[in-house]
Every structure is written in C-alpha cells, then in structure tokens.
Coordinates of C-alpha atoms in Angstrom, one line a residue:
Chain A
M1 CA 16.5 81.0 -4.2
S2 CA 15.4 80.6 -8.2
D3 CA 13.9 83.8 -10.0
Q4 CA 10.5 81.7 -10.1
S5 CA 9.9 81.8 -6.4
H6 CA 11.4 85.1 -5.7
E7 CA 8.9 86.4 -8.1
T8 CA 6.0 84.4 -6.6
E9 CA 6.8 86.1 -3.1
H10 CA 7.0 89.4 -4.0
H11 CA 3.5 89.0 -5.6
S12 CA 1.8 87.3 -2.6
A13 CA 3.7 89.7 -0.5
G14 CA 3.1 93.4 -2.6
G15 CA 0.4 92.7 -4.9
E16 CA 0.5 93.1 -8.9
Q17 CA 2.9 96.0 -9.0
D18 CA 5.6 94.1 -7.2
S19 CA 5.1 91.3 -9.5
M20 CA 5.6 93.8 -12.4
T21 CA 8.6 95.5 -10.8
V22 CA 10.3 92.1 -10.9
H23 CA 9.4 91.1 -13.8
E24 CA 11.5 94.4 -15.6
E25 CA 14.5 93.9 -13.8
N26 CA 14.8 90.2 -15.0
S27 CA 14.0 91.2 -18.4
I28 CA 16.6 92.5 -20.9
H29 CA 16.2 96.0 -21.9
V30 CA 16.9 96.9 -25.7
E31 CA 16.8 100.1 -26.8
K32 CA 14.8 101.2 -29.9
W33 CA 17.6 101.9 -32.4
E34 CA 19.5 98.4 -31.1
G35 CA 17.0 96.5 -31.6
I36 CA 16.7 97.9 -35.4
W37 CA 20.4 97.5 -35.5
I38 CA 20.0 93.6 -34.3
R39 CA 17.1 93.0 -36.6
I40 CA 19.1 94.8 -39.7
A41 CA 22.1 92.7 -39.2
V42 CA 20.3 89.1 -38.6
G43 CA 18.2 90.0 -41.9
M44 CA 21.6 90.7 -43.5
T45 CA 23.2 87.5 -42.9
V46 CA 20.0 85.6 -43.8
V47 CA 20.2 87.1 -47.1
F48 CA 23.6 86.7 -47.9
I49 CA 24.0 82.9 -46.6
A50 CA 21.1 82.3 -49.1
A51 CA 22.5 84.3 -51.8
I52 CA 25.6 82.1 -51.3
T53 CA 23.5 78.5 -51.3
I54 CA 21.3 79.7 -54.4
A55 CA 24.7 80.2 -56.2
A56 CA 25.8 77.0 -55.1
L57 CA 22.8 74.5 -55.5
S58 CA 21.6 76.9 -59.1
F59 CA 24.5 78.3 -60.8
G60 CA 27.4 75.7 -59.5
I61 CA 29.8 78.5 -57.9
S62 CA 32.2 76.4 -55.6
V63 CA 35.2 76.8 -53.7
P64 CA 38.3 74.7 -55.0
G65 CA 38.5 71.1 -53.7
A66 CA 41.7 68.9 -52.5
T67 CA 41.6 66.4 -54.8
A68 CA 44.5 64.2 -53.7
R69 CA 47.7 64.5 -51.4
V70 CA 51.0 64.2 -53.6
N71 CA 54.6 64.2 -52.0
P72 CA 56.2 67.8 -53.0
A73 CA 59.6 65.8 -53.0
T74 CA 58.8 63.4 -55.5
L75 CA 56.9 65.5 -58.2
N76 CA 59.3 64.6 -60.9
E77 CA 59.3 60.7 -60.3
P78 CA 58.3 58.9 -62.9
G79 CA 54.5 58.2 -62.9
S80 CA 53.5 61.1 -60.8
P81 CA 51.1 63.3 -63.4
F82 CA 53.3 66.6 -62.4
A83 CA 56.4 65.3 -63.7
N84 CA 55.6 66.5 -67.1
P85 CA 53.2 69.8 -65.8
G86 CA 51.4 70.7 -69.0
I87 CA 47.9 71.0 -70.7
R88 CA 46.4 67.5 -72.0
E89 CA 43.3 67.5 -74.3
L90 CA 41.4 64.7 -73.0
A91 CA 38.3 65.1 -75.6
P92 CA 37.5 68.0 -78.4
G93 CA 37.0 71.0 -76.1
K94 CA 38.0 69.4 -72.8
Y95 CA 41.4 69.8 -71.4
E96 CA 43.1 69.7 -68.4
V97 CA 46.1 71.3 -66.8
Y98 CA 48.7 70.0 -64.2
M99 CA 50.6 72.9 -63.5
V100 CA 53.7 73.2 -60.7
A101 CA 54.0 76.5 -58.8
Q102 CA 57.2 76.9 -56.9
T103 CA 59.5 79.4 -56.2
W104 CA 59.3 81.5 -58.4
N105 CA 57.4 80.8 -61.2
F106 CA 54.4 78.5 -62.7
V107 CA 55.5 75.3 -64.9
P108 CA 53.9 75.8 -67.4
D109 CA 53.7 79.6 -67.7
R110 CA 52.0 79.9 -70.8
L111 CA 49.1 77.9 -71.8
E112 CA 46.4 78.2 -75.0
V113 CA 43.2 76.8 -75.6
P114 CA 40.2 77.2 -78.2
Q115 CA 37.4 79.3 -77.7
G116 CA 34.7 77.6 -75.6
S117 CA 37.2 74.8 -73.9
E118 CA 36.6 73.3 -70.6
V119 CA 39.4 73.1 -68.4
T120 CA 40.5 71.0 -65.6
F121 CA 43.1 72.5 -63.7
Y122 CA 45.0 70.4 -61.2
L123 CA 47.8 72.9 -58.8
T124 CA 50.3 71.9 -56.3
S125 CA 53.3 73.5 -54.9
R126 CA 57.1 72.1 -55.2
D127 CA 58.1 74.1 -52.0
V128 CA 56.4 76.9 -50.0
T129 CA 52.5 78.2 -50.4
H130 CA 51.8 79.9 -53.1
G131 CA 48.1 80.6 -55.0
I132 CA 47.1 81.2 -58.7
K133 CA 44.4 84.1 -59.7
L134 CA 43.5 84.3 -63.4
A135 CA 42.2 87.5 -63.8
G136 CA 39.1 88.2 -65.1
T137 CA 37.8 84.6 -63.7
N138 CA 36.8 82.8 -61.3
V139 CA 39.7 80.5 -61.1
N140 CA 41.5 81.3 -57.9
M141 CA 42.9 78.8 -55.3
M142 CA 46.0 78.5 -53.4
A143 CA 48.8 75.7 -54.0
L144 CA 50.1 74.3 -50.8
P145 CA 53.0 71.7 -51.0
G146 CA 51.6 68.2 -50.8
Q147 CA 47.7 68.9 -51.9
V148 CA 46.0 68.9 -54.9
S149 CA 44.0 71.8 -55.3
T150 CA 41.7 71.4 -58.5
L151 CA 39.1 73.8 -60.0
K152 CA 37.3 73.3 -63.7
A153 CA 36.3 76.4 -65.7
T154 CA 35.0 77.0 -69.1
F155 CA 36.6 79.9 -71.5
D156 CA 33.5 81.2 -73.5
E157 CA 35.8 84.2 -74.6
A158 CA 38.7 84.6 -76.6
G159 CA 41.6 86.8 -75.1
T160 CA 44.8 86.6 -73.5
F161 CA 44.3 86.3 -69.3
N162 CA 47.2 86.6 -67.1
Y163 CA 47.7 84.7 -63.8
I164 CA 49.4 85.7 -60.7
C165 CA 50.9 84.3 -57.3
H166 CA 48.4 86.1 -54.7
E167 CA 49.8 84.4 -52.1
Y168 CA 53.4 86.0 -50.6
C169 CA 56.0 83.6 -51.2
G170 CA 59.6 85.9 -50.7
Y171 CA 62.1 87.0 -52.6
V172 CA 66.2 87.0 -53.3
A173 CA 67.5 90.2 -51.7
G174 CA 69.4 92.5 -54.3
A175 CA 67.8 90.2 -57.3
P176 CA 64.9 91.2 -59.4
I177 CA 63.5 87.7 -59.0
G178 CA 60.3 87.0 -56.3
H179 CA 56.6 86.9 -55.7
H180 CA 56.3 89.9 -57.7
T181 CA 57.7 88.3 -60.8
M182 CA 55.6 84.8 -60.6
Y183 CA 53.0 84.9 -63.2
G184 CA 52.2 83.2 -66.8
Q185 CA 49.5 83.5 -69.2
L186 CA 46.4 81.5 -70.9
T187 CA 45.4 82.6 -74.1
V188 CA 42.1 81.9 -75.2
L189 CA 41.9 81.4 -79.2
P190 CA 39.0 82.7 -81.0
A191 CA 37.0 79.6 -82.6
D192 CA 36.9 81.6 -85.9
G193 CA 41.0 81.3 -86.3
T194 CA 41.4 85.3 -86.0
S195 CA 43.5 86.7 -83.3
E196 CA 41.7 90.5 -83.8
T197 CA 39.4 89.8 -80.8
A198 CA 41.7 88.8 -78.6
Q199 CA 42.2 91.5 -75.3
V200 CA 44.9 91.9 -72.7
T201 CA 43.0 91.4 -69.4
E202 CA 45.2 92.9 -66.7
Chain B
M1 CA 12.0 112.4 -13.5
K2 CA 14.8 110.3 -15.6
R3 CA 15.0 112.0 -18.7
E4 CA 15.2 109.7 -22.2
P5 CA 18.6 110.4 -23.9
D6 CA 18.3 112.1 -27.5
T7 CA 18.8 109.3 -30.5
P8 CA 22.4 109.9 -32.0
M9 CA 21.0 111.0 -35.3
G10 CA 24.5 111.4 -36.9
T11 CA 25.5 107.7 -36.0
V12 CA 22.2 106.3 -37.4
V13 CA 23.3 108.3 -40.8
L14 CA 26.1 106.9 -40.7
I15 CA 25.3 103.4 -39.3
A16 CA 22.9 103.5 -42.5
I17 CA 25.5 104.6 -45.3
F18 CA 27.6 101.5 -43.7
L19 CA 24.7 99.1 -44.4
I20 CA 23.8 100.2 -47.7
M21 CA 27.7 100.3 -48.5
T22 CA 28.2 96.9 -47.5
V23 CA 25.0 95.6 -49.0
V24 CA 25.7 97.2 -52.6
L25 CA 29.1 96.3 -52.4
W26 CA 28.5 92.7 -51.3
F27 CA 26.0 92.1 -54.5
N28 CA 28.2 93.9 -57.0
A29 CA 31.1 91.1 -56.1
Y30 CA 28.1 88.4 -56.0
F31 CA 27.1 89.5 -59.5
I32 CA 30.4 89.4 -60.8
V33 CA 31.4 86.0 -59.4
L34 CA 27.5 84.7 -60.9
S35 CA 28.7 86.4 -64.4
R36 CA 31.6 85.0 -65.1
G37 CA 29.7 81.4 -64.5
A38 CA 30.2 78.3 -62.5
N39 CA 33.7 76.2 -62.1

C-alpha cells in the first residue's frame, strides 16, 4: 500500500489529527543545530567552488595539463625533444624548458632566465613517478613516465628559486642519494643586470 | 512528558572554531595562489 493511500485511509477514518500524525511519521526530522550545520556546509561548498571558478576564468589559474605522450625508453633518441633537455629562447622574454626527472636528479638542475620572462615547462619522467615544486611560485606538477606535463609561468621577481621533487621516489640504502637529494635551482636575473636584489627562497 | 535534550554548547563552540579556521586557512591559501599570478 502506498503512503498516499495510507494517509487518505487515516484521514477518512480518524479525521484531521490522524492525518497530521501520519505526516509527521513520514517526514524527516532535522534538529535545529543539525539544520544550521547542513546549511553552513552547503554554503561553504558553494562559496569555495565559486572562488575556484573565478580564479580559473578571471585570473587564469589552472592545474597543469598533459600535452602529449612520450615513450620513456626513447627519450634520448634523435628527434625527441627530451634528447637535449634544457632551456631554449623562443623570442625575447619567452623561453621553453624541456626537463627530465629521473632517479634522483632533474636534467637540467640549473636554470637562468631574465626577470619578466615567460617560461613554458615541459616535464616528463624517465623512470618512476616524480614531481616538481618550484618554491614560492605556482609551478607544481607531476612527472609521470610516458606523459609530458606542461605549465607556463612568468617570473616578475628577481631571485633564486629552488625546485624539489615532491613525490617520494625511493633511495639507495646506505648511500647518501635518493628522493631527498633530488633538487635544482632556477635563477631569475635582475632586469638591470645587478645581482644585489637576488634572494634565496627556501 | 518528553524532555528536549540540552544543546551541547561546547560542541557548537568547537564546530564554530573549526569552521572559522577552515574558511580563514582556505582563503589564505587561495589568495597566496592568486598573488603568484596566472600560469
């Protein structure tokens, strides 16, 4: 028997009061504080999603994308953009960096660009899963074998920025090498040619 | 007669602190990312 017919039966047999009792039994009772908590949680979720949408659409903040596939076994072969990893100047103020992450270093592990440069990073892994985090910037992406991750960044402030592997990738037992020694450094040279303004970012 | 349970004010205060911390820390990280510019 459906709820509707059940309710009608009660209404016709016992009057209005019975009908109300059935209504209360079928409805979900939400405590006052529970209701407040649900409303706040839903409101926060809506605000957070709206903020992320605004950041993506109005400020161009986005997560790094996978642009291409590459065979990790043939990275060194002629024709592969990763055969000679490093930095290349495409135009004044525009650079591209092809970088290989491998146990346990980045190639290249030293980069220099002038202040104000726009740099596009192309990153892949030769072996296991790695990651890169350029401290003090939004450059933060995964390095996966078989995938080319890409991300664009503009460096308006002169200084020295360390980059590290942020995905645990193992170590050699008893040897001082491993995930914790996998790092590099990007130097943003001041536009006026001096180096006094350079600062180290941990 | 059924007695309404007391509101656990200690729990409400803890949840309020948790909510405020969540919002403050979330927007702190959000504005740091925005200040570093687009990618």
